[in-house]
PDB file of C-alpha atoms in Angstrom:
ATOM      1  CA  PHE Q   1     121.789  98.101  91.607  1.00  0.00           C
ATOM      2  CA  LEU Q   2     122.379  95.832  94.611  1.00  0.00           C
ATOM      3  CA  ALA Q   3     125.085  93.240  95.141  1.00  0.00           C
ATOM      4  CA  THR Q   4     125.016  91.385  98.441  1.00  0.00           C
ATOM      5  CA  ASN Q   5     126.184  88.484 100.563  1.00  0.00           C
ATOM      6  CA  ALA Q   6     123.492  89.080 103.191  1.00  0.00           C
ATOM      7  CA  PHE Q   7     121.588  86.113 104.595  1.00  0.00           C
ATOM      8  CA  THR Q   8     121.340  83.380 101.922  1.00  0.00           C
ATOM      9  CA  ALA Q   9     122.931  85.450  99.099  1.00  0.00           C
ATOM     10  CA  ASP Q  10     126.436  84.770  97.802  1.00  0.00           C
ATOM     11  CA  ALA Q  11     127.584  87.725  95.659  1.00  0.00           C
ATOM     12  CA  ASP Q  12     124.098  87.839  94.116  1.00  0.00           C
ATOM     13  CA  ALA Q  13     123.225  90.928  92.072  1.00  0.00           C
ATOM     14  CA  GLU Q  14     120.068  92.742  90.976  1.00  0.00           C
ATOM     15  CA  LEU Q  15     119.674  95.636  88.533  1.00  0.00           C
ATOM     16  CA  LYS Q  16     116.244  97.272  88.726  1.00  0.00           C
ATOM     17  CA  ALA Q  17     114.493 100.041  86.792  1.00  0.00           C
ATOM     18  CA  ASN Q  18     111.223 101.856  87.514  1.00  0.00           C
ATOM     19  CA  VAL Q  19     109.758 104.350  85.045  1.00  0.00           C
ATOM     20  CA  GLU Q  20     106.812 106.545  86.034  1.00  0.00           C
ATOM     21  CA  ARG Q  21     104.843 108.038  83.122  1.00  0.00           C
ATOM     22  CA  PRO Q  22     102.082 110.621  83.661  1.00  0.00           C
ATOM     23  CA  GLY Q  23      98.669 108.987  83.431  1.00  0.00           C
ATOM     24  CA  GLN Q  24     100.057 105.567  82.523  1.00  0.00           C
ATOM     25  CA  LYS Q  25     100.974 102.341  84.252  1.00  0.00           C
ATOM     26  CA  LEU Q  26     104.278 102.153  86.097  1.00  0.00           C
ATOM     27  CA  LEU Q  27     106.970 100.360  84.128  1.00  0.00           C
ATOM     28  CA  THR Q  28     109.097  98.169  86.367  1.00  0.00           C
ATOM     29  CA  GLY Q  29     111.580  95.417  85.733  1.00  0.00           C
ATOM     30  CA  LYS Q  30     114.620  93.728  87.228  1.00  0.00           C
ATOM     31  CA  VAL Q  31     117.517  91.553  86.135  1.00  0.00           C
ATOM     32  CA  ARG Q  32     118.903  89.112  88.716  1.00  0.00           C
ATOM     33  CA  ARG Q  33     122.063  87.051  88.569  1.00  0.00           C
ATOM     34  CA  LYS Q  34     123.684  84.669  91.020  1.00  0.00           C
ATOM     35  CA  GLY Q  35     127.285  85.200  92.081  1.00  0.00           C
ATOM     36  CA  GLY Q  36     129.614  84.310  89.231  1.00  0.00           C
ATOM     37  CA  ALA Q  37     126.966  85.005  86.572  1.00  0.00           C
ATOM     38  CA  TRP Q  38     127.627  88.748  86.386  1.00  0.00           C
ATOM     39  CA  ALA Q  39     130.789  90.810  85.986  1.00  0.00           C
ATOM     40  CA  THR Q  40     132.372  94.006  87.291  1.00  0.00           C
ATOM     41  CA  SER Q  41     135.706  95.851  87.124  1.00  0.00           C
ATOM     42  CA  ALA Q  42     138.198  96.518  89.887  1.00  0.00           C
ATOM     43  CA  ASP Q  43     139.096 100.055  88.760  1.00  0.00           C
ATOM     44  CA  ARG Q  44     135.648 101.676  88.523  1.00  0.00           C
ATOM     45  CA  LEU Q  45     131.981 101.268  89.477  1.00  0.00           C
ATOM     46  CA  ASN Q  46     130.264  99.143  86.864  1.00  0.00           C
ATOM     47  CA  ALA Q  47     128.382  95.894  86.402  1.00  0.00           C
ATOM     48  CA  ARG Q  48     127.247  93.771  83.491  1.00  0.00           C
ATOM     49  CA  LEU Q  49     124.246  91.477  83.865  1.00  0.00           C
ATOM     50  CA  SER Q  50     123.660  89.874  80.474  1.00  0.00           C
ATOM     51  CA  HIS Q  51     122.418  92.627  78.120  1.00  0.00           C
ATOM     52  CA  SER Q  52     121.911  95.156  80.937  1.00  0.00           C
ATOM     53  CA  ARG Q  53     124.711  97.172  82.504  1.00  0.00           C
ATOM     54  CA  PHE Q  54     125.870 100.438  84.041  1.00  0.00           C
ATOM     55  CA  ASP Q  55     129.223 102.228  84.150  1.00  0.00           C
ATOM     56  CA  ILE Q  56     129.943 105.207  86.434  1.00  0.00           C
ATOM     57  CA  ARG Q  57     133.111 107.291  86.235  1.00  0.00           C
ATOM     58  CA  VAL Q  58     134.065 110.713  87.581  1.00  0.00           C
ATOM     59  CA  GLY Q  59     132.013 113.197  85.560  1.00  0.00           C
ATOM     60  CA  THR Q  60     130.148 110.672  83.386  1.00  0.00           C
ATOM     61  CA  GLY Q  61     127.925 107.629  83.565  1.00  0.00           C
ATOM     62  CA  SER Q  62     125.827 105.322  81.412  1.00  0.00           C
ATOM     63  CA  PHE Q  63     122.982 102.910  82.080  1.00  0.00           C
ATOM     64  CA  ARG Q  64     121.486 100.322  79.753  1.00  0.00           C
ATOM     65  CA  PHE Q  65     118.503  98.201  80.802  1.00  0.00           C
ATOM     66  CA  ARG Q  66     116.914  95.500  78.683  1.00  0.00           C
ATOM     67  CA  HIS Q  67     113.563  93.978  79.631  1.00  0.00           C
ATOM     68  CA  LYS Q  68     110.741  92.190  77.862  1.00  0.00           C
ATOM     69  CA  THR Q  69     108.469  95.206  78.483  1.00  0.00           C
ATOM     70  CA  PHE Q  70     110.813  98.147  77.882  1.00  0.00           C
ATOM     71  CA  ASP Q  71     114.383  99.244  77.193  1.00  0.00           C
ATOM     72  CA  LEU Q  72     116.018 102.173  78.949  1.00  0.00           C
ATOM     73  CA  ASP Q  73     119.238 103.924  77.872  1.00  0.00           C
ATOM     74  CA  LEU Q  74     120.601 106.806  79.969  1.00  0.00           C
ATOM     75  CA  GLU Q  75     123.716 108.979  79.929  1.00  0.00           C
ATOM     76  CA  ILE Q  76     124.784 111.469  82.590  1.00  0.00           C
ATOM     77  CA  ARG Q  77     127.473 114.147  82.766  1.00  0.00           C
ATOM     78  CA  THR Q  78     128.428 116.469  85.587  1.00  0.00           C
ATOM     79  CA  SER Q  79     131.034 119.005  86.653  1.00  0.00           C
ATOM     80  CA  PHE Q  80     130.306 118.424  90.346  1.00  0.00           C
ATOM     81  CA  LYS Q  81     132.999 116.642  92.324  1.00  0.00           C
ATOM     82  CA  PRO Q  82     132.208 113.447  94.276  1.00  0.00           C
ATOM     83  CA  ILE Q  83     131.590 113.862  98.020  1.00  0.00           C
ATOM     84  CA  ARG Q  84     132.139 111.345 100.827  1.00  0.00           C
ATOM     85  CA  PRO Q  85     130.272 112.743 103.873  1.00  0.00           C
ATOM     86  CA  ALA Q  86     131.590 111.929 107.328  1.00  0.00           C
ATOM     87  CA  GLY Q  87     128.033 111.166 108.475  1.00  0.00           C
ATOM     88  CA  GLY Q  88     127.803 108.413 105.865  1.00  0.00           C
ATOM     89  CA  ARG Q  89     130.687 106.425 107.343  1.00  0.00           C
ATOM     90  CA  VAL Q  90     130.831 103.913 110.161  1.00  0.00           C
ATOM     91  CA  SER Q  91     133.687 101.754 111.398  1.00  0.00           C
ATOM     92  CA  ASP Q  92     133.044  99.046 113.956  1.00  0.00           C
ATOM     93  CA  GLY Q  93     136.707  98.433 114.570  1.00  0.00           C
ATOM     94  CA  SER Q  94     138.330  95.311 113.143  1.00  0.00           C
ATOM     95  CA  ASP Q  95     137.627  95.336 109.395  1.00  0.00           C
ATOM     96  CA  ASP Q  96     133.859  96.015 109.410  1.00  0.00           C
ATOM     97  CA  PHE Q  97     132.710  99.259 107.818  1.00  0.00           C
ATOM     98  CA  TYR Q  98     129.972 101.166 106.001  1.00  0.00           C
ATOM     99  CA  VAL Q  99     130.629 104.106 103.666  1.00  0.00           C
ATOM    100  CA  THR Q 100     128.584 106.394 101.386  1.00  0.00           C
ATOM    101  CA  THR Q 101     129.996 108.208  98.349  1.00  0.00           C
ATOM    102  CA  ILE Q 102     127.937 110.797  96.460  1.00  0.00           C
ATOM    103  CA  LEU Q 103     129.329 110.248  92.980  1.00  0.00           C
ATOM    104  CA  ALA Q 104     127.198 112.891  91.252  1.00  0.00           C
ATOM    105  CA  PRO Q 105     125.476 115.438  93.547  1.00  0.00           C
ATOM    106  CA  ARG Q 106     123.761 116.866  90.472  1.00  0.00           C
ATOM    107  CA  ALA Q 107     124.077 115.824  86.831  1.00  0.00           C
ATOM    108  CA  VAL Q 108     122.533 116.418  83.399  1.00  0.00           C
ATOM    109  CA  LEU Q 109     120.663 113.369  82.101  1.00  0.00           C
ATOM    110  CA  THR Q 110     119.742 112.369  78.556  1.00  0.00           C
ATOM    111  CA  GLY Q 111     118.393 109.111  77.218  1.00  0.00           C
ATOM    112  CA  THR Q 112     115.783 107.046  75.451  1.00  0.00           C
ATOM    113  CA  LEU Q 113     112.851 104.981  76.689  1.00  0.00           C
ATOM    114  CA  THR Q 114     111.540 102.310  74.332  1.00  0.00           C
ATOM    115  CA  VAL Q 115     108.236 100.649  75.277  1.00  0.00           C
ATOM    116  CA  HIS Q 116     107.692  97.447  73.313  1.00  0.00           C
ATOM    117  CA  SER Q 117     103.894  97.205  73.400  1.00  0.00           C
ATOM    118  CA  GLY Q 118     100.700  98.538  74.972  1.00  0.00           C
ATOM    119  CA  PRO Q 119      99.888 102.145  75.962  1.00  0.00           C
ATOM    120  CA  GLY Q 120     102.732 104.511  75.193  1.00  0.00           C
ATOM    121  CA  ALA Q 121     104.494 102.017  72.941  1.00  0.00           C
ATOM    122  CA  GLY Q 122     107.366 103.432  70.926  1.00  0.00           C
ATOM    123  CA  GLU Q 123     110.473 105.497  71.569  1.00  0.00           C
ATOM    124  CA  THR Q 124     110.620 108.594  73.757  1.00  0.00           C
ATOM    125  CA  GLU Q 125     113.591 110.925  74.143  1.00  0.00           C
ATOM    126  CA  LEU Q 126     114.387 111.788  77.760  1.00  0.00           C
ATOM    127  CA  SER Q 127     116.140 114.732  79.378  1.00  0.00           C
ATOM    128  CA  GLY Q 128     116.429 115.903  82.952  1.00  0.00           C
ATOM    129  CA  VAL Q 129     118.643 115.757  86.030  1.00  0.00           C
ATOM    130  CA  ALA Q 130     120.291 112.912  87.908  1.00  0.00           C
ATOM    131  CA  TYR Q 131     121.791 112.106  91.281  1.00  0.00           C
ATOM    132  CA  VAL Q 132     124.129 109.146  91.835  1.00  0.00           C
ATOM    133  CA  GLU Q 133     125.376 107.614  95.071  1.00  0.00           C
ATOM    134  CA  HIS Q 134     127.260 104.468  96.003  1.00  0.00           C
ATOM    135  CA  ARG Q 135     126.968 102.684  99.337  1.00  0.00           C
ATOM    136  CA  MET Q 136     128.985  99.703 100.456  1.00  0.00           C
ATOM    137  CA  GLY Q 137     129.825  97.937 103.680  1.00  0.00           C
ATOM    138  CA  THR Q 138     130.393  94.720 105.565  1.00  0.00           C
ATOM    139  CA  ILE Q 139     128.056  95.344 108.528  1.00  0.00           C
ATOM    140  CA  GLU Q 140     124.780  93.406 108.449  1.00  0.00           C
ATOM    141  CA  PRO Q 141     121.705  95.681 108.031  1.00  0.00           C
ATOM    142  CA  TYR Q 142     120.284  94.815 111.456  1.00  0.00           C
ATOM    143  CA  ASN Q 143     123.656  95.524 113.130  1.00  0.00           C
ATOM    144  CA  LEU Q 144     124.145  98.758 111.189  1.00  0.00           C
ATOM    145  CA  ALA Q 145     120.885 100.575 111.873  1.00  0.00           C
ATOM    146  CA  ARG Q 146     117.710 100.521 113.929  1.00  0.00           C
ATOM    147  CA  SER Q 147     116.016 103.125 111.718  1.00  0.00           C
ATOM    148  CA  TRP Q 148     116.645 105.246 108.599  1.00  0.00           C
ATOM    149  CA  VAL Q 149     115.424 108.725 107.615  1.00  0.00           C
ATOM    150  CA  ASN Q 150     115.853 109.786 103.976  1.00  0.00           C
ATOM    151  CA  VAL Q 151     114.771 113.042 102.312  1.00  0.00           C
ATOM    152  CA  ARG Q 152     114.792 113.465  98.535  1.00  0.00           C
ATOM    153  CA  THR Q 153     113.844 116.289  96.167  1.00  0.00           C
ATOM    154  CA  MET Q 154     115.125 116.476  92.577  1.00  0.00           C
ATOM    155  CA  ASP Q 155     113.843 118.787  89.846  1.00  0.00           C
ATOM    156  CA  SER Q 156     115.106 121.106  87.129  1.00  0.00           C
ATOM    157  CA  GLU Q 157     116.222 123.725  89.653  1.00  0.00           C
ATOM    158  CA  ARG Q 158     117.565 121.921  92.707  1.00  0.00           C
ATOM    159  CA  THR Q 159     118.551 118.732  94.463  1.00  0.00           C
ATOM    160  CA  LEU Q 160     117.949 118.158  98.177  1.00  0.00           C
ATOM    161  CA  VAL Q 161     119.125 114.844  99.592  1.00  0.00           C
ATOM    162  CA  SER Q 162     119.634 113.767 103.173  1.00  0.00           C
ATOM    163  CA  SER Q 163     120.211 110.351 104.667  1.00  0.00           C
ATOM    164  CA  ALA Q 164     120.601 109.351 108.309  1.00  0.00           C
ATOM    165  CA  PHE Q 165     120.449 106.188 110.359  1.00  0.00           C
ATOM    166  CA  ARG Q 166     120.374 105.491 114.061  1.00  0.00           C
ATOM    167  CA  ARG Q 167     122.567 102.680 115.336  1.00  0.00           C
ATOM    168  CA  PRO Q 168     121.043  99.829 117.379  1.00  0.00           C
ATOM    169  CA  LYS Q 169     121.099 100.327 121.147  1.00  0.00           C
ATOM    170  CA  ASP Q 170     123.765  97.667 121.661  1.00  0.00           C
ATOM    171  CA  GLU Q 171     125.942  99.592 119.165  1.00  0.00           C
ATOM    172  CA  GLY Q 172     125.597 102.843 121.101  1.00  0.00           C
ATOM    173  CA  GLY Q 173     122.415 104.209 119.484  1.00  0.00           C
ATOM    174  CA  GLY Q 174     124.201 107.157 117.867  1.00  0.00           C
ATOM    175  CA  LEU Q 175     122.960 108.998 114.760  1.00  0.00           C
ATOM    176  CA  HIS Q 176     124.981 109.086 111.542  1.00  0.00           C
ATOM    177  CA  GLY Q 177     123.792 111.318 108.712  1.00  0.00           C
ATOM    178  CA  TRP Q 178     124.356 114.129 106.223  1.00  0.00           C
ATOM    179  CA  MET Q 179     122.456 116.676 104.103  1.00  0.00           C
ATOM    180  CA  LEU Q 180     123.184 118.148 100.669  1.00  0.00           C
ATOM    181  CA  TYR Q 181     121.474 120.951  98.745  1.00  0.00           C
ATOM    182  CA  ALA Q 182     122.637 121.828  95.229  1.00  0.00           C
ATOM    183  CA  THR Q 183     121.461 123.951  92.315  1.00  0.00           C
ATOM    184  CA  ASN Q 184     122.861 124.337  88.819  1.00  0.00           C
ATOM    185  CA  LYS Q 185     125.210 126.960  90.261  1.00  0.00           C
ATOM    186  CA  GLY Q 186     126.842 124.535  92.697  1.00  0.00           C
ATOM    187  CA  VAL Q 187     126.551 122.941  96.137  1.00  0.00           C
ATOM    188  CA  GLU Q 188     124.932 125.540  98.410  1.00  0.00           C
ATOM    189  CA  LEU Q 189     124.662 123.352 101.516  1.00  0.00           C
ATOM    190  CA  ASN Q 190     127.011 120.517 102.372  1.00  0.00           C
ATOM    191  CA  ALA Q 191     126.434 119.301 105.916  1.00  0.00           C
ATOM    192  CA  PRO Q 192     128.710 116.237 106.164  1.00  0.00           C
ATOM    193  CA  ALA Q 193     127.445 115.355 109.657  1.00  0.00           C
ATOM    194  CA  ILE Q 194     124.036 116.220 111.074  1.00  0.00           C
ATOM    195  CA  GLY Q 195     121.802 115.807 114.067  1.00  0.00           C
ATOM    196  CA  ILE Q 196     118.055 115.134 113.891  1.00  0.00           C
ATOM    197  CA  LYS Q 197     115.396 115.750 116.519  1.00  0.00           C
ATOM    198  CA  GLU Q 198     112.184 113.845 115.796  1.00  0.00           C
ATOM    199  CA  SER Q 199     108.850 115.001 117.182  1.00  0.00           C
ATOM    200  CA  GLY Q 200     105.097 114.357 116.978  1.00  0.00           C
ATOM    201  CA  HIS Q 201     105.462 110.580 116.857  1.00  0.00           C
ATOM    202  CA  LYS Q 202     102.382 108.544 115.991  1.00  0.00           C
ATOM    203  CA  LYS Q 203     101.959 104.795 116.212  1.00  0.00           C
ATOM    204  CA  ASP Q 204     101.260 103.133 112.878  1.00  0.00           C
ATOM    205  CA  GLY Q 205      98.218 100.909 113.317  1.00  0.00           C
ATOM    206  CA  LYS Q 206      99.346  98.237 110.877  1.00  0.00           C
ATOM    207  CA  THR Q 207     102.921  97.731 112.056  1.00  0.00           C
ATOM    208  CA  ASP Q 208     102.969  99.098 115.631  1.00  0.00           C
ATOM    209  CA  TYR Q 209     106.061 101.117 114.704  1.00  0.00           C
ATOM    210  CA  SER Q 210     106.132 104.758 115.807  1.00  0.00           C
ATOM    211  CA  VAL Q 211     106.793 107.289 113.022  1.00  0.00           C
ATOM    212  CA  PRO Q 212     107.619 111.024 113.400  1.00  0.00           C
ATOM    213  CA  ARG Q 213     105.607 113.950 112.045  1.00  0.00           C
ATOM    214  CA  ALA Q 214     108.412 116.511 112.085  1.00  0.00           C
ATOM    215  CA  LEU Q 215     112.203 116.506 112.028  1.00  0.00           C
ATOM    216  CA  ASP Q 216     114.568 119.337 112.981  1.00  0.00           C
ATOM    217  CA  TYR Q 217     118.032 119.137 111.387  1.00  0.00           C
ATOM    218  CA  THR Q 218     121.183 120.590 112.899  1.00  0.00           C
ATOM    219  CA  GLY Q 219     124.719 120.805 111.583  1.00  0.00           C
ATOM    220  CA  LYS Q 220     128.106 121.755 112.965  1.00  0.00           C
ATOM    221  CA  ASN Q 221     128.047 122.884 116.603  1.00  0.00           C
ATOM    222  CA  GLY Q 222     124.295 122.245 116.738  1.00  0.00           C
ATOM    223  CA  ALA Q 223     123.362 125.090 114.386  1.00  0.00           C
ATOM    224  CA  LYS Q 224     119.906 124.622 112.868  1.00  0.00           C
ATOM    225  CA  ILE Q 225     119.977 123.895 109.144  1.00  0.00           C
ATOM    226  CA  GLY Q 226     116.380 122.947 108.385  1.00  0.00           C
ATOM    227  CA  THR Q 227     113.028 121.366 109.171  1.00  0.00           C
ATOM    228  CA  VAL Q 228     111.016 118.665 107.430  1.00  0.00           C
ATOM    229  CA  LYS Q 229     107.321 118.222 108.220  1.00  0.00           C
ATOM    230  CA  VAL Q 230     105.113 115.311 107.195  1.00  0.00           C
ATOM    231  CA  ASN Q 231     101.949 116.088 105.227  1.00  0.00           C
ATOM    232  CA  LYS Q 232     100.497 112.646 104.508  1.00  0.00           C
ATOM    233  CA  LEU Q 233     101.389 108.972 104.257  1.00  0.00           C
ATOM    234  CA  VAL Q 234     101.660 107.853 100.634  1.00  0.00           C
ATOM    235  CA  LYS Q 235     102.696 104.240 101.055  1.00  0.00           C
ATOM    236  CA  ARG Q 236     103.898 101.704 103.599  1.00  0.00           C
ATOM    237  CA  ARG Q 237     105.912  98.720 102.416  1.00  0.00           C
ATOM    238  CA  ASP Q 238     106.748  95.398 104.016  1.00  0.00           C
ATOM    239  CA  ASP Q 239     110.397  95.100 102.946  1.00  0.00           C
ATOM    240  CA  LEU Q 240     110.363  91.313 103.364  1.00  0.00           C
ATOM    241  CA  SER Q 241     107.298  90.743 101.200  1.00  0.00           C
ATOM    242  CA  ALA Q 242     109.340  89.457  98.248  1.00  0.00           C
ATOM    243  CA  LEU Q 243     111.011  86.713 100.297  1.00  0.00           C
ATOM    244  CA  GLY Q 244     109.861  83.127 100.260  1.00  0.00           C
ATOM    245  CA  SER Q 245     108.341  81.732 103.444  1.00  0.00           C
ATOM    246  CA  MET Q 246     111.509  79.946 104.582  1.00  0.00           C
ATOM    247  CA  ALA Q 247     113.808  82.903 103.891  1.00  0.00           C
ATOM    248  CA  ARG Q 248     111.375  85.243 105.620  1.00  0.00           C
ATOM    249  CA  PHE Q 249     111.249  82.982 108.667  1.00  0.00           C
ATOM    250  CA  VAL Q 250     115.040  83.210 108.940  1.00  0.00           C
ATOM    251  CA  VAL Q 251     115.299  86.964 108.350  1.00  0.00           C
ATOM    252  CA  GLU Q 252     112.476  87.893 110.726  1.00  0.00           C
ATOM    253  CA  ARG Q 253     114.460  86.447 113.603  1.00  0.00           C
ATOM    254  CA  VAL Q 254     116.812  89.442 113.387  1.00  0.00           C
ATOM    255  CA  MET Q 255     114.866  92.182 111.564  1.00  0.00           C
ATOM    256  CA  LYS Q 256     111.347  93.193 110.531  1.00  0.00           C
ATOM    257  CA  PRO Q 257     111.858  96.164 108.211  1.00  0.00           C
ATOM    258  CA  TRP Q 258     108.996  98.394 107.098  1.00  0.00           C
ATOM    259  CA  THR Q 259     109.332 101.500 104.936  1.00  0.00           C
ATOM    260  CA  PHE Q 260     106.962 104.488 105.144  1.00  0.00           C
ATOM    261  CA  GLU Q 261     106.849 107.009 102.278  1.00  0.00           C
ATOM    262  CA  PHE Q 262     105.447 110.455 103.042  1.00  0.00           C
ATOM    263  CA  ASP Q 263     104.641 113.617 101.151  1.00  0.00           C
ATOM    264  CA  ALA Q 264     106.431 116.277 103.165  1.00  0.00           C
ATOM    265  CA  SER Q 265     107.620 119.884 103.083  1.00  0.00           C
ATOM    266  CA  PHE Q 266     111.050 121.310 103.893  1.00  0.00           C
ATOM    267  CA  ASN Q 267     112.433 124.655 104.966  1.00  0.00           C
ATOM    268  CA  LEU Q 268     116.175 125.307 105.088  1.00  0.00           C
ATOM    269  CA  THR Q 269     117.684 127.836 107.470  1.00  0.00           C
ATOM    270  CA  SER Q 270     120.953 127.768 105.544  1.00  0.00           C
ATOM    271  CA  PRO Q 271     120.767 128.725 102.737  1.00  0.00           C
ATOM    272  CA  GLY Q 272     117.886 130.858 103.998  1.00  0.00           C
ATOM    273  CA  GLY Q 273     114.563 131.214 102.257  1.00  0.00           C
ATOM    274  CA  VAL Q 274     114.706 127.818 100.592  1.00  0.00           C
ATOM    275  CA  SER Q 275     111.564 125.713 100.956  1.00  0.00           C
ATOM    276  CA  GLY Q 276     109.312 123.361  99.029  1.00  0.00           C
ATOM    277  CA  SER Q 277     107.854 119.883  98.844  1.00  0.00           C
ATOM    278  CA  THR Q 278     109.906 116.737  99.325  1.00  0.00           C
ATOM    279  CA  GLU Q 279     109.696 112.993  99.791  1.00  0.00           C
ATOM    280  CA  LEU Q 280     110.387 111.647 103.272  1.00  0.00           C
ATOM    281  CA  ILE Q 281     111.216 107.958 103.502  1.00  0.00           C
ATOM    282  CA  TYR Q 282     111.255 106.549 107.029  1.00  0.00           C
ATOM    283  CA  GLN Q 283     112.339 102.957 107.593  1.00  0.00           C
ATOM    284  CA  ARG Q 284     112.269 100.885 110.745  1.00  0.00           C
ATOM    285  CA  ILE Q 285     114.548  97.865 110.764  1.00  0.00           C
ATOM    286  CA  ASN Q 286     113.553  96.359 114.116  1.00  0.00           C
TER     287      ASN Q 286
END
C-alpha cells in the first residue's frame, strides 16, 4: 500500500497485490484512488479503497483485495512486539522526517486465494508466514536517499530482513540502516543501526549505474554481523516506466531510479553458523 503527495500526487493511494504460483502466470492487480476517494482511521494503520482494504493492529492484521482476475483474503497473527530501529529514522531538523516501524517481525499467515477464470481457477487455502512494516515521512525520495540496499529472506523457519539507504552528498552522505533475523523462537539478531561496506562494484551496461557484488555488514562498535554476496542478476527495473511522458519529464529532472534484483547468499556472524540464500534489492535513485 502506498499513499503519497510526491510530485503530482495529492493524497493519492494505491493498494497492490502480486501472487506467484508455481508453474503458472503471475497474478497481479492494483486498486488506485485519488485523494478524498479512499478512507483511513486516525487511531490505527488501515485503509479502505472501495471493496479492497487492510487493517493492521498490534498482534493481528487482515487484508482483503478484490480484482477482476482474483480475490485475496489474508489474516495474520503474531506474538512478536513491533520494533522501530534507530537506523530507520531520519530527521532533517524543522518538521521533516522519515521513520520505519516493523509492525510484525514474524507472523503466522492464513488466507484464501480465489482465481476467477483461466489456469488454476477456483479457491485455494493459504498458510505460511508474514512480515509487516510501515514507512512514512515528509522528505522527498531524491532528498532522502541516493541509493538503497534491501535484503529479504522469508520461509517457514526464519526471517532475515535488512534495509539501508545512503543520504545524498549534499545531505552528508551518511548511511542509515538496520538488520533483523528472527525464527519461530524469537528475534535472534536485532541490529537497530548498521554499517555496510560495498565491494566488487561493476558498471551496469544498460543504466551506467555501478552495483556492488558483495556487502559486509557491521553493527554496534563496528563488530561484523554478516556478509551478503551476489550470485546473479535476476531483473533490472526502470522505476519510472509507469509514468506518462510529461510526468516522467518532470521527475527525471531530480531522480532517475533503477532497481536491480539479485539472487544472493548470506552468512551471519551473529548468530553464528546461519547462512542461506536471499534476495538482494539494490536501488539507485540518482
